[in-house]
Amino acid sequence: MSLDIQKEKVKMSPIEKEVRRRRTFAIISHPDAGKTTLTERILHAAGAIQMAGHVRAKGERRRTRSDWLAIEQQRGISVATSAMTFSWHDYVFNLLDTPGHEDFSEDTYRTLTAVDCAIMVIDAAKGIEERTRKLFEICRLRDIPILTLINKMDRESEDCFDLLEEISSALALDVCPVTWPVGRGATFCGIYDISTKQWRLSKEIPEDDKRRQVALEEAEVAADILPSFDSKAFLEGSLSPVFFGSAIKDIGIEDLLMGLAEKAPFPKAQHAIEREVNAEEDKLTALVFRIQANMDPNHRDRMAFARICSGRLERGMKLTHVRLGKQFGLNAPQFFFAKDRQIAEEGYAGDVVGIPNRGNLRIGDTLTEGEVLHFTGVPSFAPEILRRIRIVDAMKAKKLRQGLKELGEEGVSQIFRPMDGSQALVGVVGTLQLDVMQARLAAEYKIEVTFEGTSFSEVRWVRGERTKLEDFFAMQRSSIAEDIDGDPVFLSSSAFMMERTIAANPDLEFLSIKRLQGAS
Ligand code: G4P
C-alpha cells in the first residue's frame, strides 16, 4: 500500500506539511452497528494497540477510552466522549469518539464541531437506523464530509444495491462504492477495489470462483449506474464514498483507512468572531470543545480537550486564556491512545490534546499566543427537560453549589439559578443526563440529590438593550434565571406561553441556541 504524500509536500512550510497529513474524524452509528469494533480495528491497524479485543476485552468488559464512567459500564452505553491520536503510514489521525446514546446528543454535537469528517457505520442487515439518521443530519448541518462503511458483511445482509439505494434515498445523499464485497454472509471473503481493480481477499480463492465473477459483474453495474467519486461533492457533504467490510473479521478496514487518508480533508480554517483562522498560520490557537473529569478513577482530574486550530503547539508554552484575559501555562498537554496517554511535545492543527486543569478551562474557551479571538463553533442548546434539584442533606448546600457549577462547566447538564433565589434548575436533553448528574454528585461530591418536576418546560436565552432587559426582568422576576456564565434566561410553562412572551417583547431576542462566548 503506497501512501506517499512526500512529493506534493516539497514546496510547503513545515507547518503546512504537518497540517496536510492530519485527519480529524469521528465515527457515527446506531448502537450495535460496530463502532467499538471498528475503533478497535483502526487502532490495531495503526499499531496503537497490540491486538484487537484490547479496547474492550470480553468478559472483563474493558471499554474504550470513551467508556470510563462507571455508569456507562452499568448501562452498556457510551456516555463520555474521548479523543485518540495515532499515526498510520504518513498520516496522523485524531479519532474523536461520540456517545452512542441519543440522550447525550449535545455532547455529540460539540464533538462534531471539532472534526473535519466522519465515518458512518451501517449494519448491513439493518440499513439506515434512527440514530444514524439523526447523527447524519447533524453532520449535514455542519457540511461534514462522510465516508460510509457497510459493516457486518460476514452476516446475512440486505442486497448491496438495495442498501446503497436506501442510503441514498433515506439521507438524500449520493453514494459511490469504492470497494465491493466478494461473497456474502458465511462466504464473504474479501473486497474488490473498484478503481484500482485489485482484490484483497482473506484467503486464497481461484480466479474462476463464482464469488469473484459476481463481484466483478456487480461492481461493473455499480460503476455504471452510480456516480463516480467527485472530491468537490464529497467535501461539500453531498456524496459519500462507500466501503464494504467486516470490522470483526478485519476485512475492508484498511481500505476504509486509506480512503480516509486520501479522500478526507485536512484541517480547515475555523471561524472566530474576529476573523477566520487558517490552520496553517504560525501562531497557536486552540478551542476547548469538551471537558472530561475522572478519566483516571485513581486521581480526580479534569481534562479539557482542545482542538488545535492553527500553529504549532509546544509543551511549556505560555498561552493567553482569552475569556479570563490571563496567562495560561501549557505544562502537560497530552495525547491519548487506546489505553495510554503521553505528554504532547508538539502538535498541529487538527490534533486534539487533553489539557489537565483545575477548572479554569471550560467548553468554548479559546487559547492563543496573545491575540483576542473567540471561536464560535461550540453551541449550547435550550434543554428539553427541566427539573428542580432537591438536596437530601441541607447542610451540604454549599458543596452542591460547587458540584453543580463544576458539572455544569463540564457540560454534564445545564444549570439555571432562578433570580428569586429558589433551588437551582437542571436542564437536559435526555433523562440519562440526569442519572449521570445524580451518580456523579453522589460519587464525587458525596451529595445525595433528587429531581422534582417544575412548572417550567421551556427555556430561552434573552438578549437586548440593558434598560429593556431590566424592565422585562422586573416584570417576570419569578421566571428569570441565570446560566453558569451569568447569562439570563427566560423560563416558561409551555411553548404557547413562550410564543406569547416573545410576541409581546419584540425588542428582545429569545434564543434557543447560545453560541458559547456570546456570539449567537
Ligand atoms: P457499537 O459500538 O456500535 O455499539 O457496536 P460494537 O462494536 O459493540 O458491536 C456490536 C456487536 O456487533 C458486537 O457483538 C460485535 O462483536 C458485533 N460486530 C461488530 N462488527 C461486526 C462484524 O463486522 N461482523 C459481525 N458478525 N459482528 C460484528 P456483541 O455480541 O453484542 O458483543 P461482544 O459479545 O462480541 O462483545
mmCIF file of N, CA, C and O in Angstrom, residues 286-330:
data_model
loop_
_atom_site.group_PDB
_atom_site.id
_atom_site.type_symbol
_atom_site.label_atom_id
_atom_site.label_comp_id
_atom_site.label_asym_id
_atom_site.label_seq_id
_atom_site.Cartn_x
_atom_site.Cartn_y
_atom_site.Cartn_z
ATOM 1 N N ALA A 286 -6.238 27.430 19.906
ATOM 2 C CA ALA A 286 -6.910 26.159 20.230
ATOM 3 C C ALA A 286 -8.260 26.439 20.857
ATOM 4 O O ALA A 286 -8.449 27.475 21.505
ATOM 5 N N LEU A 287 -9.188 25.512 20.641
ATOM 6 C CA LEU A 287 -10.555 25.662 21.137
ATOM 7 C C LEU A 287 -10.928 24.467 22.020
ATOM 8 O O LEU A 287 -10.805 23.315 21.594
ATOM 9 N N VAL A 288 -11.380 24.741 23.228
ATOM 10 C CA VAL A 288 -11.824 23.668 24.123
ATOM 11 C C VAL A 288 -13.250 23.275 23.732
ATOM 12 O O VAL A 288 -14.142 24.117 23.709
ATOM 13 N N PHE A 289 -13.441 22.007 23.389
ATOM 14 C CA PHE A 289 -14.790 21.595 22.982
ATOM 15 C C PHE A 289 -15.381 20.570 23.943
ATOM 16 O O PHE A 289 -16.544 20.213 23.842
ATOM 17 N N ARG A 290 -14.566 20.099 24.869
ATOM 18 C CA ARG A 290 -15.091 19.112 25.792
ATOM 19 C C ARG A 290 -14.273 19.092 27.083
ATOM 20 O O ARG A 290 -13.066 19.291 27.061
ATOM 21 N N ILE A 291 -14.970 18.872 28.178
ATOM 22 C CA ILE A 291 -14.283 18.711 29.458
ATOM 23 C C ILE A 291 -14.640 17.321 29.962
ATOM 24 O O ILE A 291 -15.791 16.904 29.878
ATOM 25 N N GLN A 292 -13.653 16.631 30.459
ATOM 26 C CA GLN A 292 -13.938 15.306 30.977
ATOM 27 C C GLN A 292 -13.262 15.135 32.330
ATOM 28 O O GLN A 292 -12.062 15.378 32.453
ATOM 29 N N ALA A 293 -14.035 14.715 33.307
ATOM 30 C CA ALA A 293 -13.463 14.507 34.643
ATOM 31 C C ALA A 293 -13.297 13.028 34.887
ATOM 32 O O ALA A 293 -13.855 12.205 34.157
ATOM 33 N N ASN A 294 -12.531 12.688 35.877
ATOM 34 C CA ASN A 294 -12.402 11.301 36.330
ATOM 35 C C ASN A 294 -11.953 10.329 35.265
ATOM 36 O O ASN A 294 -12.466 9.226 35.169
ATOM 37 N N MET A 295 -11.025 10.756 34.415
ATOM 38 C CA MET A 295 -10.574 9.814 33.413
ATOM 39 C C MET A 295 -9.780 8.705 34.052
ATOM 40 O O MET A 295 -9.730 7.599 33.560
ATOM 41 N N ASP A 296 -9.145 9.056 35.134
ATOM 42 C CA ASP A 296 -8.429 8.048 35.886
ATOM 43 C C ASP A 296 -9.064 7.986 37.272
ATOM 44 O O ASP A 296 -8.927 8.914 38.058
ATOM 45 N N PRO A 297 -9.782 6.907 37.544
ATOM 46 C CA PRO A 297 -10.509 6.853 38.820
ATOM 47 C C PRO A 297 -9.578 6.999 40.022
ATOM 48 O O PRO A 297 -10.017 7.341 41.111
ATOM 49 N N ASN A 298 -8.269 6.741 39.816
ATOM 50 C CA ASN A 298 -7.352 6.805 40.957
ATOM 51 C C ASN A 298 -7.038 8.227 41.396
ATOM 52 O O ASN A 298 -6.716 8.470 42.533
ATOM 53 N N HIS A 299 -7.019 9.158 40.460
ATOM 54 C CA HIS A 299 -6.899 10.547 40.917
ATOM 55 C C HIS A 299 -7.862 11.429 40.150
ATOM 56 O O HIS A 299 -7.920 11.423 38.943
ATOM 57 N N ARG A 300 -8.583 12.177 40.947
ATOM 58 C CA ARG A 300 -9.600 13.041 40.373
ATOM 59 C C ARG A 300 -8.910 14.116 39.530
ATOM 60 O O ARG A 300 -8.181 14.951 40.018
ATOM 61 N N ASP A 301 -9.104 14.036 38.248
ATOM 62 C CA ASP A 301 -8.519 15.081 37.410
ATOM 63 C C ASP A 301 -9.566 15.565 36.430
ATOM 64 O O ASP A 301 -10.580 14.930 36.207
ATOM 65 N N ARG A 302 -9.280 16.695 35.884
ATOM 66 C CA ARG A 302 -10.234 17.264 34.957
ATOM 67 C C ARG A 302 -9.470 17.608 33.689
ATOM 68 O O ARG A 302 -8.482 18.327 33.726
ATOM 69 N N MET A 303 -9.904 17.043 32.598
ATOM 70 C CA MET A 303 -9.175 17.204 31.358
ATOM 71 C C MET A 303 -10.013 18.038 30.395
ATOM 72 O O MET A 303 -11.180 17.726 30.169
ATOM 73 N N ALA A 304 -9.386 19.096 29.874
ATOM 74 C CA ALA A 304 -10.069 19.863 28.831
ATOM 75 C C ALA A 304 -9.543 19.351 27.502
ATOM 76 O O ALA A 304 -8.328 19.280 27.301
ATOM 77 N N PHE A 305 -10.428 18.941 26.616
ATOM 78 C CA PHE A 305 -9.997 18.521 25.284
ATOM 79 C C PHE A 305 -10.076 19.715 24.348
ATOM 80 O O PHE A 305 -11.129 20.340 24.202
ATOM 81 N N ALA A 306 -8.919 20.033 23.762
ATOM 82 C CA ALA A 306 -8.880 21.198 22.873
ATOM 83 C C ALA A 306 -8.441 20.763 21.490
ATOM 84 O O ALA A 306 -7.554 19.920 21.349
ATOM 85 N N ARG A 307 -9.084 21.312 20.508
ATOM 86 C CA ARG A 307 -8.631 21.088 19.142
ATOM 87 C C ARG A 307 -7.699 22.229 18.782
ATOM 88 O O ARG A 307 -8.031 23.405 18.943
ATOM 89 N N ILE A 308 -6.515 21.876 18.277
ATOM 90 C CA ILE A 308 -5.615 22.916 17.796
ATOM 91 C C ILE A 308 -6.198 23.425 16.480
ATOM 92 O O ILE A 308 -6.541 22.632 15.590
ATOM 93 N N CYS A 309 -6.352 24.732 16.376
ATOM 94 C CA CYS A 309 -6.948 25.305 15.160
ATOM 95 C C CYS A 309 -5.878 25.850 14.223
ATOM 96 O O CYS A 309 -6.095 25.949 13.022
ATOM 97 N N SER A 310 -4.725 26.253 14.765
ATOM 98 C CA SER A 310 -3.635 26.761 13.921
ATOM 99 C C SER A 310 -2.331 26.677 14.699
ATOM 100 O O SER A 310 -2.330 26.495 15.917
ATOM 101 N N GLY A 311 -1.227 26.859 13.960
ATOM 102 C CA GLY A 311 0.079 26.989 14.591
ATOM 103 C C GLY A 311 0.678 25.683 15.085
ATOM 104 O O GLY A 311 0.235 24.600 14.721
ATOM 105 N N ARG A 312 1.674 25.827 15.922
ATOM 106 C CA ARG A 312 2.403 24.668 16.436
ATOM 107 C C ARG A 312 2.356 24.685 17.948
ATOM 108 O O ARG A 312 2.747 25.680 18.575
ATOM 109 N N LEU A 313 1.877 23.594 18.512
ATOM 110 C CA LEU A 313 1.842 23.506 19.968
ATOM 111 C C LEU A 313 3.163 22.956 20.466
ATOM 112 O O LEU A 313 3.705 22.013 19.896
ATOM 113 N N GLU A 314 3.690 23.592 21.499
ATOM 114 C CA GLU A 314 4.877 23.048 22.154
ATOM 115 C C GLU A 314 4.599 22.974 23.636
ATOM 116 O O GLU A 314 4.035 23.907 24.202
ATOM 117 N N ARG A 315 5.033 21.899 24.218
ATOM 118 C CA ARG A 315 4.845 21.772 25.661
ATOM 119 C C ARG A 315 5.560 22.916 26.371
ATOM 120 O O ARG A 315 6.646 23.313 25.976
ATOM 121 N N GLY A 316 4.919 23.456 27.399
ATOM 122 C CA GLY A 316 5.551 24.516 28.182
ATOM 123 C C GLY A 316 5.253 25.913 27.668
ATOM 124 O O GLY A 316 5.705 26.900 28.247
ATOM 125 N N MET A 317 4.510 26.014 26.552
ATOM 126 C CA MET A 317 4.189 27.345 26.011
ATOM 127 C C MET A 317 3.394 28.152 27.022
ATOM 128 O O MET A 317 2.618 27.600 27.790
ATOM 129 N N LYS A 318 3.566 29.459 26.943
ATOM 130 C CA LYS A 318 2.713 30.352 27.734
ATOM 131 C C LYS A 318 1.650 30.891 26.795
ATOM 132 O O LYS A 318 1.953 31.574 25.825
ATOM 133 N N LEU A 319 0.429 30.574 27.086
ATOM 134 C CA LEU A 319 -0.655 30.999 26.194
ATOM 135 C C LEU A 319 -1.536 32.030 26.889
ATOM 136 O O LEU A 319 -1.432 32.238 28.093
ATOM 137 N N THR A 320 -2.421 32.630 26.084
ATOM 138 C CA THR A 320 -3.406 33.538 26.669
ATOM 139 C C THR A 320 -4.742 32.819 26.747
ATOM 140 O O THR A 320 -5.214 32.249 25.761
ATOM 141 N N HIS A 321 -5.312 32.853 27.936
ATOM 142 C CA HIS A 321 -6.645 32.293 28.141
ATOM 143 C C HIS A 321 -7.595 33.464 27.888
ATOM 144 O O HIS A 321 -7.743 34.360 28.717
ATOM 145 N N VAL A 322 -8.208 33.480 26.701
ATOM 146 C CA VAL A 322 -8.882 34.696 26.242
ATOM 147 C C VAL A 322 -10.041 35.097 27.158
ATOM 148 O O VAL A 322 -10.190 36.266 27.501
ATOM 149 N N ARG A 323 -10.857 34.142 27.599
ATOM 150 C CA ARG A 323 -12.017 34.505 28.414
ATOM 151 C C ARG A 323 -11.595 35.160 29.734
ATOM 152 O O ARG A 323 -12.200 36.117 30.172
ATOM 153 N N LEU A 324 -10.528 34.641 30.324
ATOM 154 C CA LEU A 324 -10.106 35.180 31.611
ATOM 155 C C LEU A 324 -9.113 36.331 31.447
ATOM 156 O O LEU A 324 -8.787 37.012 32.412
ATOM 157 N N GLY A 325 -8.598 36.489 30.209
ATOM 158 C CA GLY A 325 -7.586 37.523 29.978
ATOM 159 C C GLY A 325 -6.329 37.267 30.792
ATOM 160 O O GLY A 325 -5.679 38.186 31.269
ATOM 161 N N LYS A 326 -5.990 35.969 30.941
ATOM 162 C CA LYS A 326 -4.844 35.627 31.787
ATOM 163 C C LYS A 326 -3.856 34.752 31.030
ATOM 164 O O LYS A 326 -4.224 34.111 30.056
ATOM 165 N N GLN A 327 -2.640 34.690 31.568
ATOM 166 C CA GLN A 327 -1.654 33.753 31.020
ATOM 167 C C GLN A 327 -2.036 32.331 31.425
ATOM 168 O O GLN A 327 -2.558 32.112 32.525
ATOM 169 N N PHE A 328 -1.740 31.399 30.530
ATOM 170 C CA PHE A 328 -2.061 30.006 30.840
ATOM 171 C C PHE A 328 -0.859 29.163 30.410
ATOM 172 O O PHE A 328 -0.506 29.124 29.232
ATOM 173 N N GLY A 329 -0.219 28.526 31.367
ATOM 174 C CA GLY A 329 0.957 27.713 31.047
ATOM 175 C C GLY A 329 0.534 26.324 30.573
ATOM 176 O O GLY A 329 -0.218 25.642 31.254
ATOM 177 N N LEU A 330 1.032 25.957 29.390
ATOM 178 C CA LEU A 330 0.654 24.651 28.830
ATOM 179 C C LEU A 330 1.706 23.632 29.266
ATOM 180 O O LEU A 330 2.589 23.271 28.506
#
